[in-house]
Amino acid sequence: MLANLRADTFASWLRRHPEVKMICRDRAGSFRDGACAGAPQAKQVADMWHVLHNLAEAVERIVGRHRAALCEPLATAADAAPAGGTLPAEVDIHGRPRLLVSRTRERYQQIHERIQRGDSLRAIDRERDCGHGPRSQGSDARRCAPAAGGRRHPG
């Protein structure tokens, strides 16, 4: 741990550790200056936390600047559904269908219809299992069950 956050302190520490090849740091100028002076051979990179933190701050500033333009209420998925019945989440930004989203939504709906009819999760699981993937990861029916009010059916 460094005694303080000054550039010369950091540079001094780096000179005592010439094996340093990479420095992961925030965007503070003192660490940049200390790294350049103490370990010019080292590559400097930003750590993921600071990258995301800085992004969040930038987004917050931009949204704050444009807050007046956000006076209209957002449309719900039901309002935005086109005449064809495809929800916006089921198409990508180019208007092409997102088949995985559609299949997942259909499978979810089918499982919940069966639960409402009183079918057990074990029976649904047995009939839906196509032999893909390890059974220990849990089935579609078991993953969907908590969304159905947490009700468990005897097998």
PDB file of C-alpha atoms in Angstrom:
ATOM      1  CA  MET A   1       0.000   0.000   0.000  1.00  0.00           C
ATOM      2  CA  LEU A   2       1.311   3.421  -0.928  1.00  0.00           C
ATOM      3  CA  ALA A   3       1.796   6.130   1.697  1.00  0.00           C
ATOM      4  CA  ASN A   4      -0.109   8.650  -0.436  1.00  0.00           C
ATOM      5  CA  LEU A   5      -1.613   9.116  -3.901  1.00  0.00           C
ATOM      6  CA  ARG A   6       1.087  11.399  -5.328  1.00  0.00           C
ATOM      7  CA  ALA A   7       2.752  10.673  -8.679  1.00  0.00           C
ATOM      8  CA  ASP A   8       6.292  10.719  -7.262  1.00  0.00           C
ATOM      9  CA  THR A   9       5.398   8.162  -4.570  1.00  0.00           C
ATOM     10  CA  PHE A  10       3.916   5.829  -7.173  1.00  0.00           C
ATOM     11  CA  ALA A  11       6.873   6.358  -9.548  1.00  0.00           C
ATOM     12  CA  SER A  12       9.325   5.573  -6.736  1.00  0.00           C
ATOM     13  CA  TRP A  13       7.516   2.321  -5.920  1.00  0.00           C
ATOM     14  CA  LEU A  14       7.508   1.332  -9.604  1.00  0.00           C
ATOM     15  CA  ARG A  15      11.256   1.965  -9.917  1.00  0.00           C
ATOM     16  CA  ARG A  16      11.810  -0.519  -7.076  1.00  0.00           C
ATOM     17  CA  HIS A  17       9.723  -3.067  -9.061  1.00  0.00           C
ATOM     18  CA  PRO A  18      11.139  -3.091 -12.619  1.00  0.00           C
ATOM     19  CA  GLU A  19       9.318  -6.369 -13.349  1.00  0.00           C
ATOM     20  CA  VAL A  20       6.018  -4.479 -13.718  1.00  0.00           C
ATOM     21  CA  LYS A  21       4.844  -4.894 -17.313  1.00  0.00           C
ATOM     22  CA  MET A  22       1.239  -3.734 -17.027  1.00  0.00           C
ATOM     23  CA  ILE A  23      -0.483  -1.168 -14.823  1.00  0.00           C
ATOM     24  CA  CYS A  24      -4.232  -1.331 -14.383  1.00  0.00           C
ATOM     25  CA  ARG A  25      -5.375   2.051 -13.108  1.00  0.00           C
ATOM     26  CA  ASP A  26      -8.146   4.585 -12.979  1.00  0.00           C
ATOM     27  CA  ARG A  27      -7.969   7.814 -14.946  1.00  0.00           C
ATOM     28  CA  ALA A  28      -6.406   9.873 -12.140  1.00  0.00           C
ATOM     29  CA  GLY A  29      -3.627  12.063 -13.493  1.00  0.00           C
ATOM     30  CA  SER A  30      -1.281  11.326 -10.591  1.00  0.00           C
ATOM     31  CA  PHE A  31      -1.261   7.600 -11.354  1.00  0.00           C
ATOM     32  CA  ARG A  32      -0.797   8.272 -15.070  1.00  0.00           C
ATOM     33  CA  ASP A  33       2.147  10.574 -14.379  1.00  0.00           C
ATOM     34  CA  GLY A  34       3.639   8.199 -11.807  1.00  0.00           C
ATOM     35  CA  ALA A  35       3.329   5.251 -14.176  1.00  0.00           C
ATOM     36  CA  CYS A  36       4.990   7.149 -17.036  1.00  0.00           C
ATOM     37  CA  ALA A  37       7.859   8.279 -14.810  1.00  0.00           C
ATOM     38  CA  GLY A  38       8.377   5.094 -12.811  1.00  0.00           C
ATOM     39  CA  ALA A  39       7.669   2.370 -15.378  1.00  0.00           C
ATOM     40  CA  PRO A  40       7.819   3.721 -18.931  1.00  0.00           C
ATOM     41  CA  GLN A  41       8.098   0.146 -20.207  1.00  0.00           C
ATOM     42  CA  ALA A  42       4.729  -0.800 -18.675  1.00  0.00           C
ATOM     43  CA  LYS A  43       1.504  -0.768 -20.624  1.00  0.00           C
ATOM     44  CA  GLN A  44      -1.271   1.182 -18.916  1.00  0.00           C
ATOM     45  CA  VAL A  45      -4.843  -0.101 -19.079  1.00  0.00           C
ATOM     46  CA  ALA A  46      -8.123   1.001 -17.507  1.00  0.00           C
ATOM     47  CA  ASP A  47      -9.784  -1.445 -15.144  1.00  0.00           C
ATOM     48  CA  MET A  48     -13.315  -2.586 -15.966  1.00  0.00           C
ATOM     49  CA  TRP A  49     -14.893  -1.080 -12.857  1.00  0.00           C
ATOM     50  CA  HIS A  50     -13.654   2.406 -13.699  1.00  0.00           C
ATOM     51  CA  VAL A  51     -14.610   2.055 -17.360  1.00  0.00           C
ATOM     52  CA  LEU A  52     -18.189   1.127 -16.408  1.00  0.00           C
ATOM     53  CA  HIS A  53     -18.315   3.737 -13.642  1.00  0.00           C
ATOM     54  CA  ASN A  54     -17.181   6.466 -16.033  1.00  0.00           C
ATOM     55  CA  LEU A  55     -19.714   5.288 -18.632  1.00  0.00           C
ATOM     56  CA  ALA A  56     -22.534   5.396 -16.069  1.00  0.00           C
ATOM     57  CA  GLU A  57     -21.560   8.927 -15.051  1.00  0.00           C
ATOM     58  CA  ALA A  58     -21.462  10.054 -18.693  1.00  0.00           C
ATOM     59  CA  VAL A  59     -24.900   8.545 -19.396  1.00  0.00           C
ATOM     60  CA  GLU A  60     -26.299  10.212 -16.279  1.00  0.00           C
ATOM     61  CA  ARG A  61     -24.951  13.609 -17.394  1.00  0.00           C
ATOM     62  CA  ILE A  62     -26.375  13.195 -20.907  1.00  0.00           C
ATOM     63  CA  VAL A  63     -29.789  12.077 -19.658  1.00  0.00           C
ATOM     64  CA  GLY A  64     -29.798  15.017 -17.249  1.00  0.00           C
ATOM     65  CA  ARG A  65     -29.068  17.427 -20.103  1.00  0.00           C
ATOM     66  CA  HIS A  66     -31.888  16.009 -22.235  1.00  0.00           C
ATOM     67  CA  ARG A  67     -34.415  15.455 -19.443  1.00  0.00           C
ATOM     68  CA  ALA A  68     -36.847  17.980 -20.902  1.00  0.00           C
ATOM     69  CA  ALA A  69     -37.090  15.893 -24.075  1.00  0.00           C
ATOM     70  CA  LEU A  70     -38.132  12.855 -22.008  1.00  0.00           C
ATOM     71  CA  CYS A  71     -41.550  14.222 -21.059  1.00  0.00           C
ATOM     72  CA  GLU A  72     -43.556  11.767 -23.191  1.00  0.00           C
ATOM     73  CA  PRO A  73     -44.466   8.456 -21.467  1.00  0.00           C
ATOM     74  CA  LEU A  74     -42.760   5.391 -22.834  1.00  0.00           C
ATOM     75  CA  ALA A  75     -44.849   3.042 -24.963  1.00  0.00           C
ATOM     76  CA  THR A  76     -45.492  -0.422 -23.567  1.00  0.00           C
ATOM     77  CA  ALA A  77     -44.791  -3.571 -25.574  1.00  0.00           C
ATOM     78  CA  ALA A  78     -48.540  -3.955 -26.208  1.00  0.00           C
ATOM     79  CA  ASP A  79     -48.724  -0.393 -27.603  1.00  0.00           C
ATOM     80  CA  ALA A  80     -45.697  -0.984 -29.839  1.00  0.00           C
ATOM     81  CA  ALA A  81     -46.795  -4.347 -31.276  1.00  0.00           C
ATOM     82  CA  PRO A  82     -47.180  -4.031 -35.053  1.00  0.00           C
ATOM     83  CA  ALA A  83     -50.208  -5.323 -36.956  1.00  0.00           C
ATOM     84  CA  GLY A  84     -48.426  -8.642 -37.639  1.00  0.00           C
ATOM     85  CA  GLY A  85     -48.397  -9.389 -33.907  1.00  0.00           C
ATOM     86  CA  THR A  86     -44.612  -9.594 -33.515  1.00  0.00           C
ATOM     87  CA  LEU A  87     -43.351  -7.840 -30.408  1.00  0.00           C
ATOM     88  CA  PRO A  88     -40.395  -5.468 -30.872  1.00  0.00           C
ATOM     89  CA  ALA A  89     -38.183  -7.732 -28.718  1.00  0.00           C
ATOM     90  CA  GLU A  90     -38.736 -10.539 -31.240  1.00  0.00           C
ATOM     91  CA  VAL A  91     -37.005  -8.666 -34.059  1.00  0.00           C
ATOM     92  CA  ASP A  92     -33.469  -7.308 -34.188  1.00  0.00           C
ATOM     93  CA  ILE A  93     -32.540  -3.742 -35.111  1.00  0.00           C
ATOM     94  CA  HIS A  94     -32.775  -4.672 -38.804  1.00  0.00           C
ATOM     95  CA  GLY A  95     -36.296  -6.085 -38.471  1.00  0.00           C
ATOM     96  CA  ARG A  96     -35.164  -9.728 -38.767  1.00  0.00           C
ATOM     97  CA  PRO A  97     -36.870 -12.263 -36.487  1.00  0.00           C
ATOM     98  CA  ARG A  98     -35.040 -13.288 -33.307  1.00  0.00           C
ATOM     99  CA  LEU A  99     -35.957 -16.968 -33.302  1.00  0.00           C
ATOM    100  CA  LEU A 100     -34.451 -17.790 -29.898  1.00  0.00           C
ATOM    101  CA  VAL A 101     -36.558 -15.084 -28.228  1.00  0.00           C
ATOM    102  CA  SER A 102     -39.713 -16.314 -29.962  1.00  0.00           C
ATOM    103  CA  ARG A 103     -39.041 -19.980 -29.109  1.00  0.00           C
ATOM    104  CA  THR A 104     -38.260 -19.153 -25.484  1.00  0.00           C
ATOM    105  CA  ARG A 105     -41.435 -17.088 -25.129  1.00  0.00           C
ATOM    106  CA  GLU A 106     -43.523 -19.880 -26.723  1.00  0.00           C
ATOM    107  CA  ARG A 107     -41.930 -22.547 -24.503  1.00  0.00           C
ATOM    108  CA  TYR A 108     -42.567 -20.421 -21.417  1.00  0.00           C
ATOM    109  CA  GLN A 109     -46.214 -19.951 -22.404  1.00  0.00           C
ATOM    110  CA  GLN A 110     -46.696 -23.687 -23.078  1.00  0.00           C
ATOM    111  CA  ILE A 111     -45.206 -24.648 -19.713  1.00  0.00           C
ATOM    112  CA  HIS A 112     -47.414 -22.198 -17.849  1.00  0.00           C
ATOM    113  CA  GLU A 113     -50.527 -23.387 -19.669  1.00  0.00           C
ATOM    114  CA  ARG A 114     -49.708 -26.946 -18.586  1.00  0.00           C
ATOM    115  CA  ILE A 115     -49.110 -25.802 -14.993  1.00  0.00           C
ATOM    116  CA  GLN A 116     -52.491 -24.032 -15.016  1.00  0.00           C
ATOM    117  CA  ARG A 117     -54.127 -27.281 -16.225  1.00  0.00           C
ATOM    118  CA  GLY A 118     -52.616 -29.001 -13.183  1.00  0.00           C
ATOM    119  CA  ASP A 119     -49.840 -31.005 -14.868  1.00  0.00           C
ATOM    120  CA  SER A 120     -46.902 -31.768 -12.600  1.00  0.00           C
ATOM    121  CA  LEU A 121     -43.508 -30.245 -13.269  1.00  0.00           C
ATOM    122  CA  ARG A 122     -42.029 -33.728 -13.474  1.00  0.00           C
ATOM    123  CA  ALA A 123     -44.501 -34.752 -16.194  1.00  0.00           C
ATOM    124  CA  ILE A 124     -43.879 -31.557 -18.153  1.00  0.00           C
ATOM    125  CA  ASP A 125     -40.135 -32.073 -17.770  1.00  0.00           C
ATOM    126  CA  ARG A 126     -40.325 -35.691 -18.962  1.00  0.00           C
ATOM    127  CA  GLU A 127     -42.306 -34.778 -22.064  1.00  0.00           C
ATOM    128  CA  ARG A 128     -40.195 -31.724 -22.943  1.00  0.00           C
ATOM    129  CA  ASP A 129     -36.798 -33.423 -22.426  1.00  0.00           C
ATOM    130  CA  CYS A 130     -35.217 -33.971 -25.812  1.00  0.00           C
ATOM    131  CA  GLY A 131     -31.958 -35.354 -24.443  1.00  0.00           C
ATOM    132  CA  HIS A 132     -30.085 -32.077 -24.972  1.00  0.00           C
ATOM    133  CA  GLY A 133     -27.686 -31.013 -22.226  1.00  0.00           C
ATOM    134  CA  PRO A 134     -27.165 -32.405 -18.745  1.00  0.00           C
ATOM    135  CA  ARG A 135     -30.297 -32.951 -16.689  1.00  0.00           C
ATOM    136  CA  SER A 136     -28.539 -31.589 -13.599  1.00  0.00           C
ATOM    137  CA  GLN A 137     -28.882 -28.049 -14.949  1.00  0.00           C
ATOM    138  CA  GLY A 138     -32.645 -28.206 -14.412  1.00  0.00           C
ATOM    139  CA  SER A 139     -35.440 -28.351 -16.892  1.00  0.00           C
ATOM    140  CA  ASP A 140     -37.489 -25.685 -18.594  1.00  0.00           C
ATOM    141  CA  ALA A 141     -40.430 -26.522 -16.349  1.00  0.00           C
ATOM    142  CA  ARG A 142     -38.419 -26.251 -13.142  1.00  0.00           C
ATOM    143  CA  ARG A 143     -36.825 -22.969 -14.205  1.00  0.00           C
ATOM    144  CA  CYS A 144     -40.259 -21.533 -15.053  1.00  0.00           C
ATOM    145  CA  ALA A 145     -42.019 -22.812 -11.916  1.00  0.00           C
ATOM    146  CA  PRO A 146     -41.061 -19.930  -9.594  1.00  0.00           C
ATOM    147  CA  ALA A 147     -42.609 -17.493 -12.084  1.00  0.00           C
ATOM    148  CA  ALA A 148     -45.870 -19.439 -11.720  1.00  0.00           C
ATOM    149  CA  GLY A 149     -46.293 -18.353  -8.130  1.00  0.00           C
ATOM    150  CA  GLY A 150     -43.734 -20.741  -6.707  1.00  0.00           C
ATOM    151  CA  ARG A 151     -46.305 -23.525  -6.644  1.00  0.00           C
ATOM    152  CA  ARG A 152     -44.783 -27.002  -6.741  1.00  0.00           C
ATOM    153  CA  HIS A 153     -46.710 -29.952  -8.043  1.00  0.00           C
ATOM    154  CA  PRO A 154     -46.141 -33.535  -6.908  1.00  0.00           C
ATOM    155  CA  GLY A 155     -44.539 -35.679  -9.572  1.00  0.00           C
TER     156      GLY A 155
END
